[in-house]
């Protein structure tokens, strides 16, 4: 069992602590009294087969999977994917889960099996992705016959399954027509909601449910509709914090526990990126892989599984924080959210800082109303032309006009959602769906509603200005800028990366 | 102790000195009831003469001989002349321009040497017309000044004769020549005919024949080869038609230069400074020969510049001799001047010349004895080069030409002489030539373009200096002293009532006032206004416009791929396709093979892009085309799209939204353009030929689209689909694409090389940059 996370209060014996800004690592001294929230320890993974089999045999609710299968059953395995975890898993537990399910299916003489990747608005999977995640055995048997498909939210062959408020909800045809659906997923955060459900419906439903006005009740309604089309068995693996490989080993350990190897790795990483910014960052951070400990695998009916897995993750990762802080400092690590882009694009960086990190709490926000979030990221305008073209155009054309979500929704959303080039990129080139950046922005705006200011340390001034935020060159300057709002002696909490901290505010 | 020896000419012995016919009353009375016909009324001096007559002499009728210009008739030209500001009062007094024309100005449409019949009631003919440029081609100079004058005098005789050719009345012919018909003489020049024995008939026949001779020489094979090689060095890669257009342009320029040089050399070999003064001297001889039974006056002004007082202070039309140099000094472009500091620059304000001409018209010279008058200031109010330098410097110190960041410190002239200045210019010319050659090898970039722009500016300045210093070289060291006793005597005989409005004493004004308060402002203010307007025009984007929605199917937008939309080259894309399937050792071998061929490729690329492309595409022999297409779709598309500039993609999509047809024209092989298929309506690329198994043969199915093939394709396409090329757009980055850019009405140069940048600057096209903002570094290979 890995050591749990904790809060360190900085005193005069505390060494400089690690901060990551995009692709640049550095050791930063924090002021006395700063509370540093460390995530749970990262440990290497172990063989999850036992846990998976246990989950399949003894579900938390409902019948065991074996009992549901038999000859003549139409089985669909839905692999839920929302782009996480980043950095990606070295041994993807979904591969083992799918293999175990297929073995059960083979034992039960099920011969109509297909695999559907539920991506929703995220990038669909190419053959290369399928091979990498699900392994050669599954890929070679299924890909050749076209039995693995990546769900396309814009496709014309989605089937309607019901309606909400008069609008039809359409979903993936194969999943709708199956008898038994096994959902394979990963939990690495505290969010509600079922990624597999929203990943299988059409774009307009997703837009209505998770768009400008995120409607939890509607989301539940959609989940119920989707679940009603077939018998669903969910298997979710709860994973721990990322354990990075030797060249980035200093990211796994706490600063005072660094050995010589870790110190050398840190120095090498820093110098490499400083000397060759693009190549160095590319080599180290472009697609890092990490080991994730499997805390538990939970199987059973979808709602129960999601609640139970959420509990497990909370128990492992909750860190008790005494009070909401005035200033929340967050490191934004590019490799932690953008595939292939070692530094990370500005909108995704803002989403990571404000929604994923500052929003990861048990109900009471980590920063008080009227407080300030200080995030560290260079905010370079690095957008991939292939996967992030709508993001690039959003940043260049939409944000300078207006920051207001309602206005953006009225003026720009519809044309972007149906733009032929974006849809071409989404379908042929495995890019994100254009609506994704709009939803990202709505969540960013919601998260920064109660904040007085968002300050980017080392960030490009113009990019920060476009998002309505501010920039400062160093952390001390950021505190200086923040002191206008929170006063000269604020309570500062620093979320230590690269793992995820679940703040439980007393 | 006797008298001290005299140091100057001393007082004149009145009895021996020739006095001109003097004025016997007020000029307007002396000219009342007469008809004055003039040529050159559209010129500088002629316009003011007409104004003076119309304003000061109400009883004088005029006739003006004017040439039609293109589609504008003579009448229209005179009408627009009379609409100028200085004629406003006169027109108002007459009621309207038409009324004025009807009552006092008779328009005679004609030309030199095809002179029309002159009105029979003329009393005085003032011949003001002539070429005012210093370097006309020799045949043109003689045609205007000798043949033209002869024709005019013939018509004058006819107008004043009866049917048998006998003169019925004696006209007064006033010939406006120039003081510098004195040529390369030194010392005092008297107001008399110049003594020389040059036969104007022979010279003008030879001059007119020179044009055919030079044309024939220009068409000889040696000369054409020289010009063709010059054109090829610049335009070879763009194509044969572009080269031939440039060759022909160079030939006509060469013909013009040769004719000018022929004129200059002939003039110098006979003792004149240039062909202008030579031809004018020949004209004076013609007058002397043909007017033995008429009244003749010859007025020789020196360097005529803006007016002192009439019609207003500083009145000037266009630029005269000294004005480009004054402006160049003010702009800081004249660091030194090869003049003799003590040489006299003989400037005379225009209204003094016009007043003198009016006074001359009112005299009655003896028949058969031509009178000569010098209008100059050097005799009694000399201005040296050093003096005018000090005045101009003082003016620009008080009124700098440009303020703020454009301001330059004023040069200090030391007058070292002609040799040092020439040497400096020679060194500067060699330096810029070497720098130009080096820049042609430099890689592309923002800094190289900035260096090329600075170099072009220096070259332009050097050309300006060379041109003007060679043009005026003689005058800068002149030691001519124009005696103007006759003119002074005529001035002194002015009636008291006329001394204010008709004064023409060149010693009556102060140079400080004239240069600093009258002339310099008159010359610099219009230029300042023009430059401000030009800057405002340039600030607006020329061809990279905001797009307006258009009716679909009429506008097209053509894009080049390499270097414009995507930062890559043909060899890099070849390596992308080839290397991933090889092992590490094989990769090293392949790369070293390509590197070994690089000198060949680079040489081929500099000569002809089509040859270069064919050589590179031979390496594709044996590759399977379907495999390549699949590889591009799966593995290479992310790379290609990442190398593409986001701004370029936005512009392409903006064209599509506006309803334009988007076309990609490139020499890259077709599989590599697959990721762009959703963006373009039409893709023109190189197609690799395959054998029956689908393997590439290494040869293309058709010639690669480069240079003029692209422009021809675009024109054919536009004709087939009814597109308007004048509204269409094209985006390209290298000199080779000049024909394609010239076909459309809105070409844009994207990160251009130096050749294209220069062409874009001269043609006024926008120059923009589309940087690739890819998160990946450039060397990354796609994974297999």
CSV table of N, CA and C in Angstrom, one decimal, chain A residues 278-279 282 340-342 381-386 392-393 396-397 419 421-422 424-425 429, chain B residues 633 637-638 641-642 644-646 649-650 653 674-675 678-679 773-777 779-780:
chain,number,residue,atom,x,y,z
A,278,UNK,N,13.5,22.7,-27.6
A,278,UNK,CA,12.5,21.9,-28.3
A,278,UNK,C,12.9,20.5,-28.3
A,279,UNK,N,14.1,20.2,-28.7
A,279,UNK,CA,14.5,18.8,-28.8
A,279,UNK,C,14.6,18.1,-27.4
A,282,UNK,N,11.2,17.5,-26.2
A,282,UNK,CA,10.6,16.4,-27.0
A,282,UNK,C,11.1,15.1,-26.5
A,340,UNK,N,2.0,14.2,-27.0
A,340,UNK,CA,2.8,14.6,-28.1
A,340,UNK,C,3.4,16.0,-28.0
A,341,UNK,N,2.8,16.9,-27.1
A,341,UNK,CA,3.2,18.2,-27.0
A,341,UNK,C,3.9,18.4,-25.6
A,342,UNK,N,5.2,18.4,-25.6
A,342,UNK,CA,5.8,18.4,-24.2
A,342,UNK,C,5.5,19.6,-23.4
A,381,UNK,N,2.2,29.5,-27.6
A,381,UNK,CA,1.1,29.2,-28.5
A,381,UNK,C,1.4,28.0,-29.4
A,382,UNK,N,1.6,26.8,-28.7
A,382,UNK,CA,1.9,25.6,-29.4
A,382,UNK,C,0.7,24.8,-29.6
A,383,UNK,N,0.1,24.9,-30.8
A,383,UNK,CA,-1.0,24.0,-31.0
A,383,UNK,C,-0.7,23.1,-32.1
A,384,UNK,N,-1.0,21.8,-32.0
A,384,UNK,CA,-0.8,20.9,-33.1
A,384,UNK,C,-1.8,21.2,-34.2
A,385,UNK,N,-1.3,21.3,-35.4
A,385,UNK,CA,-2.2,21.6,-36.5
A,385,UNK,C,-3.2,20.4,-36.7
A,386,UNK,N,-2.8,19.3,-36.3
A,386,UNK,CA,-3.6,18.1,-36.7
A,386,UNK,C,-4.6,17.9,-35.6
A,392,UNK,N,-6.6,26.0,-31.8
A,392,UNK,CA,-5.7,27.1,-32.2
A,392,UNK,C,-6.6,28.3,-32.7
A,393,UNK,N,-7.6,27.9,-33.5
A,393,UNK,CA,-8.5,29.0,-34.1
A,393,UNK,C,-9.3,29.6,-33.0
A,396,UNK,N,-7.1,32.1,-31.3
A,396,UNK,CA,-6.7,33.2,-32.1
A,396,UNK,C,-7.9,34.1,-32.5
A,397,UNK,N,-9.1,33.5,-32.8
A,397,UNK,CA,-10.2,34.2,-33.4
A,397,UNK,C,-11.3,34.5,-32.3
A,419,UNK,N,-18.0,22.7,-38.9
A,419,UNK,CA,-17.0,23.1,-39.9
A,419,UNK,C,-16.4,21.9,-40.6
A,421,UNK,N,-13.7,21.2,-42.3
A,421,UNK,CA,-12.3,20.8,-42.1
A,421,UNK,C,-12.1,20.2,-40.7
A,422,UNK,N,-12.7,20.8,-39.7
A,422,UNK,CA,-12.6,20.2,-38.4
A,422,UNK,C,-13.1,18.8,-38.3
A,424,UNK,N,-13.4,16.8,-40.8
A,424,UNK,CA,-12.5,16.0,-41.6
A,424,UNK,C,-11.4,15.5,-40.7
A,425,UNK,N,-10.8,16.5,-40.0
A,425,UNK,CA,-9.6,16.1,-39.1
A,425,UNK,C,-10.1,15.2,-38.0
A,429,UNK,N,-8.2,12.2,-39.4
A,429,UNK,CA,-6.9,12.4,-38.9
A,429,UNK,C,-6.8,12.2,-37.4
B,633,UNK,N,-1.0,8.2,-45.2
B,633,UNK,CA,-2.3,8.4,-44.4
B,633,UNK,C,-2.1,8.0,-43.0
B,637,UNK,N,0.9,11.8,-42.2
B,637,UNK,CA,-0.1,12.9,-42.1
B,637,UNK,C,0.1,13.8,-40.9
B,638,UNK,N,0.4,13.2,-39.7
B,638,UNK,CA,0.6,14.1,-38.5
B,638,UNK,C,1.8,15.0,-38.7
B,641,UNK,N,1.0,17.7,-41.3
B,641,UNK,CA,0.1,18.7,-40.8
B,641,UNK,C,0.8,19.6,-39.7
B,642,UNK,N,1.7,18.9,-38.9
B,642,UNK,CA,2.4,19.7,-37.9
B,642,UNK,C,3.4,20.7,-38.5
B,644,UNK,N,2.8,22.3,-41.2
B,644,UNK,CA,2.1,23.3,-41.9
B,644,UNK,C,1.8,24.5,-41.0
B,645,UNK,N,1.8,25.7,-41.5
B,645,UNK,CA,1.6,26.9,-40.7
B,645,UNK,C,0.2,27.1,-40.4
B,646,UNK,N,-0.1,27.3,-39.1
B,646,UNK,CA,-1.5,27.5,-38.7
B,646,UNK,C,-2.1,28.7,-39.4
B,649,UNK,N,-3.3,27.7,-42.9
B,649,UNK,CA,-4.5,27.0,-42.9
B,649,UNK,C,-5.7,27.9,-42.7
B,650,UNK,N,-5.5,28.9,-41.8
B,650,UNK,CA,-6.6,29.8,-41.6
B,650,UNK,C,-6.9,30.6,-42.8
B,653,UNK,N,-8.8,28.4,-45.3
B,653,UNK,CA,-10.2,28.3,-44.9
B,653,UNK,C,-11.0,29.5,-45.1
B,674,UNK,N,-2.0,14.2,-49.8
B,674,UNK,CA,-3.2,13.6,-49.3
B,674,UNK,C,-3.8,14.3,-48.0
B,675,UNK,N,-3.0,14.6,-47.0
B,675,UNK,CA,-3.6,15.3,-45.9
B,675,UNK,C,-4.4,16.6,-46.2
B,678,UNK,N,-8.9,17.7,-47.9
B,678,UNK,CA,-10.1,18.3,-47.5
B,678,UNK,C,-10.1,19.9,-47.6
B,679,UNK,N,-9.0,20.4,-47.9
B,679,UNK,CA,-8.9,21.9,-47.9
B,679,UNK,C,-9.0,22.5,-49.3
B,773,UNK,N,4.2,27.0,-36.3
B,773,UNK,CA,4.3,27.0,-34.8
B,773,UNK,C,4.1,25.6,-34.3
B,774,UNK,N,5.0,24.6,-34.8
B,774,UNK,CA,4.7,23.3,-34.4
B,774,UNK,C,5.4,23.0,-33.1
B,775,UNK,N,4.7,22.2,-32.2
B,775,UNK,CA,5.4,21.8,-31.0
B,775,UNK,C,6.5,20.8,-31.2
B,776,UNK,N,6.6,20.2,-32.4
B,776,UNK,CA,7.6,19.2,-32.6
B,776,UNK,C,8.8,19.9,-33.1
B,777,UNK,N,10.0,19.4,-32.8
B,777,UNK,CA,11.2,19.9,-33.5
B,777,UNK,C,11.3,19.3,-34.9
B,779,UNK,N,13.6,17.8,-36.8
B,779,UNK,CA,14.3,16.7,-37.3
B,779,UNK,C,13.6,15.4,-37.0
B,780,UNK,N,12.5,15.4,-36.3
B,780,UNK,CA,11.8,14.2,-35.9
B,780,UNK,C,11.3,13.4,-37.1
